[in-house]
Coordinates of C-alpha atoms in Angstrom, one line a residue:
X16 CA -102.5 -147.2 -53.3
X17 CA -102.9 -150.0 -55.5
X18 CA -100.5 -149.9 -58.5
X19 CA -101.3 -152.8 -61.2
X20 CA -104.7 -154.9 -61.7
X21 CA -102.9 -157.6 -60.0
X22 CA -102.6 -155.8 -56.9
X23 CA -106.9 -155.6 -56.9
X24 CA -106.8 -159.3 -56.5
X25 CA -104.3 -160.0 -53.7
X26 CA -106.1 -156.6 -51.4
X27 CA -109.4 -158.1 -52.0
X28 CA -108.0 -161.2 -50.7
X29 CA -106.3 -160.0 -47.9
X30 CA -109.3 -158.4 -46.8
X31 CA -111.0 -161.0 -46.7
X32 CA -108.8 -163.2 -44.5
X33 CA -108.5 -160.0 -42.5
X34 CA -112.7 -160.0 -42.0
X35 CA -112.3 -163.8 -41.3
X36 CA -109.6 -163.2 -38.7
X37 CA -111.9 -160.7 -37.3
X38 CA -114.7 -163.2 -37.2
X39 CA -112.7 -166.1 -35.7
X40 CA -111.7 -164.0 -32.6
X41 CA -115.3 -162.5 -32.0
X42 CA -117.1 -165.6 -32.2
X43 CA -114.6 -167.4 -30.2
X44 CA -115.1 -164.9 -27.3
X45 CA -118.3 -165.8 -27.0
X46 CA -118.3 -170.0 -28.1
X47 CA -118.6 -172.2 -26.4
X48 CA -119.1 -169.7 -23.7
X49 CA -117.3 -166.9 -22.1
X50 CA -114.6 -167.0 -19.2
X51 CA -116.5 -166.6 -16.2
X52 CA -115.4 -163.5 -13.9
X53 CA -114.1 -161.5 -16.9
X54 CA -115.2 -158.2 -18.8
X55 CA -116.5 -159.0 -22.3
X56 CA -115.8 -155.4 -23.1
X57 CA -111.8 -155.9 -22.1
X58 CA -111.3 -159.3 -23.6
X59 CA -113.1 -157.9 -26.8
X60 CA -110.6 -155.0 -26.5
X61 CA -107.5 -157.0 -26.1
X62 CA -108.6 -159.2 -28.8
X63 CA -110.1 -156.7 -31.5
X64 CA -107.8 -153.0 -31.2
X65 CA -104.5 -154.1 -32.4
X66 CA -106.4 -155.3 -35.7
X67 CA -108.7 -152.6 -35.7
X68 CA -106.2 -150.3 -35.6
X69 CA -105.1 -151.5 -39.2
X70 CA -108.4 -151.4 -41.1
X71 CA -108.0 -148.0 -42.8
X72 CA -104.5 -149.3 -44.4
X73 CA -106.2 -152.5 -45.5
X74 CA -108.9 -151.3 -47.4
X75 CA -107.0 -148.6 -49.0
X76 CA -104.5 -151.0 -50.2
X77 CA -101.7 -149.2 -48.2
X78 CA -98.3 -151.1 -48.2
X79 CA -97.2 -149.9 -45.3
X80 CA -100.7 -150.9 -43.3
X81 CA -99.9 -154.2 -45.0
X82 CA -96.1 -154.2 -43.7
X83 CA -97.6 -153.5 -39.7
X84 CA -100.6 -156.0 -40.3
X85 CA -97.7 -158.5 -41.0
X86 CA -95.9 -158.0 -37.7
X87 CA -99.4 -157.4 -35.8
X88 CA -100.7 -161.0 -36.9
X89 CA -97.4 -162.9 -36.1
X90 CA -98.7 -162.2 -32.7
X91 CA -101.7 -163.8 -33.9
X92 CA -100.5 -166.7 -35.4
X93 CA -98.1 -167.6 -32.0
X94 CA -101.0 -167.6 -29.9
X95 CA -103.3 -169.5 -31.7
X96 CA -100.6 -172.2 -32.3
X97 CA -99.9 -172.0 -28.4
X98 CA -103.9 -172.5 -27.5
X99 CA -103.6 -175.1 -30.7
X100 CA -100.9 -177.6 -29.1
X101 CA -102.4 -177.0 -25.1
X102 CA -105.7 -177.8 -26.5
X103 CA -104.5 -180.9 -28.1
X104 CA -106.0 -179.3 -32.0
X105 CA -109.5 -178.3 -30.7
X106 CA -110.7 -176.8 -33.9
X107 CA -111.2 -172.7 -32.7
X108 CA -107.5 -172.6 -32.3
X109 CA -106.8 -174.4 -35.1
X110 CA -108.8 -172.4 -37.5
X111 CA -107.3 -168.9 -36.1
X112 CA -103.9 -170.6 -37.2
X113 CA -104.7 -171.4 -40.2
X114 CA -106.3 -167.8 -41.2
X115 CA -103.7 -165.9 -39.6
X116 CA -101.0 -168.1 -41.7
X117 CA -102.7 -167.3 -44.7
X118 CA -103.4 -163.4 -44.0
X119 CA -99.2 -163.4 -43.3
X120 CA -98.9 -164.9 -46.4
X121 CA -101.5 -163.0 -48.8
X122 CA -100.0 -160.0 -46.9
X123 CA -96.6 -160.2 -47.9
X124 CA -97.8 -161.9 -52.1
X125 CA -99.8 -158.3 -52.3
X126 CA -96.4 -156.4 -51.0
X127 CA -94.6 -158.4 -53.4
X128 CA -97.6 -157.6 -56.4
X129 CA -98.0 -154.3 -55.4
X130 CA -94.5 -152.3 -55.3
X131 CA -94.6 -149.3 -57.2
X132 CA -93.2 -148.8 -60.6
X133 CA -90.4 -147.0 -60.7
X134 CA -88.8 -145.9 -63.9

């Protein structure tokens, strides 16, 4: 539930990092090409369903769906810095870093815009 005008903002943006997230890990299952000897299916799985899991809240606006997709994307954003540093900054890892930094972040400005009015 959104509760002020400002609030519209910081969901949309949010859910847009959150798409872009999305993005970054499918296209990197794939680019530059996929690990030899291994389902598709299950690396799509491990990658996608913890995310997935959290679209309902995010597109509703739900702070408590915002509050898990905080502590699902720290996940996130400690592997991607982990494949950033062994890779010596290849740019794939690099970008997931940078998205899931800011989706933690525009996560936690929409909490912060969005708590209820009490009164």
């Amino acid at each position: 539930m959104l509760h002020n005008p400002k609030a519209r903002q910081t969901a949309k943006a949010t859910q847009l990092l959150y798409l872009a997230v999305l993005a970054t890990l499918l296209i990197t299952t794939f680019y530059p090409a996929p690990v030899a000897g291994v389902s598709i299916a299950l690396i799509l799985s491990v990658k996608l369903i913890p995310l997935l899991a959290l679209i309902v809240p995010v597109f509703r606006g739900n702070n408590r769906g915002y509050i898990w997709l905080a502590f699902v994307v720290i996940f996130y954003f400690t592997q991607a810095v982990v494949s950033s540093w062994l890779s010596q900054g290849a740019p794939a890892p690099v970008v997931l870093m940078i998205l899931t930094l800011l989706l933690f972040i525009m996560a936690m400005v929409h909490l912060k815009v969005n708590r209820p009015v009490t009164g």
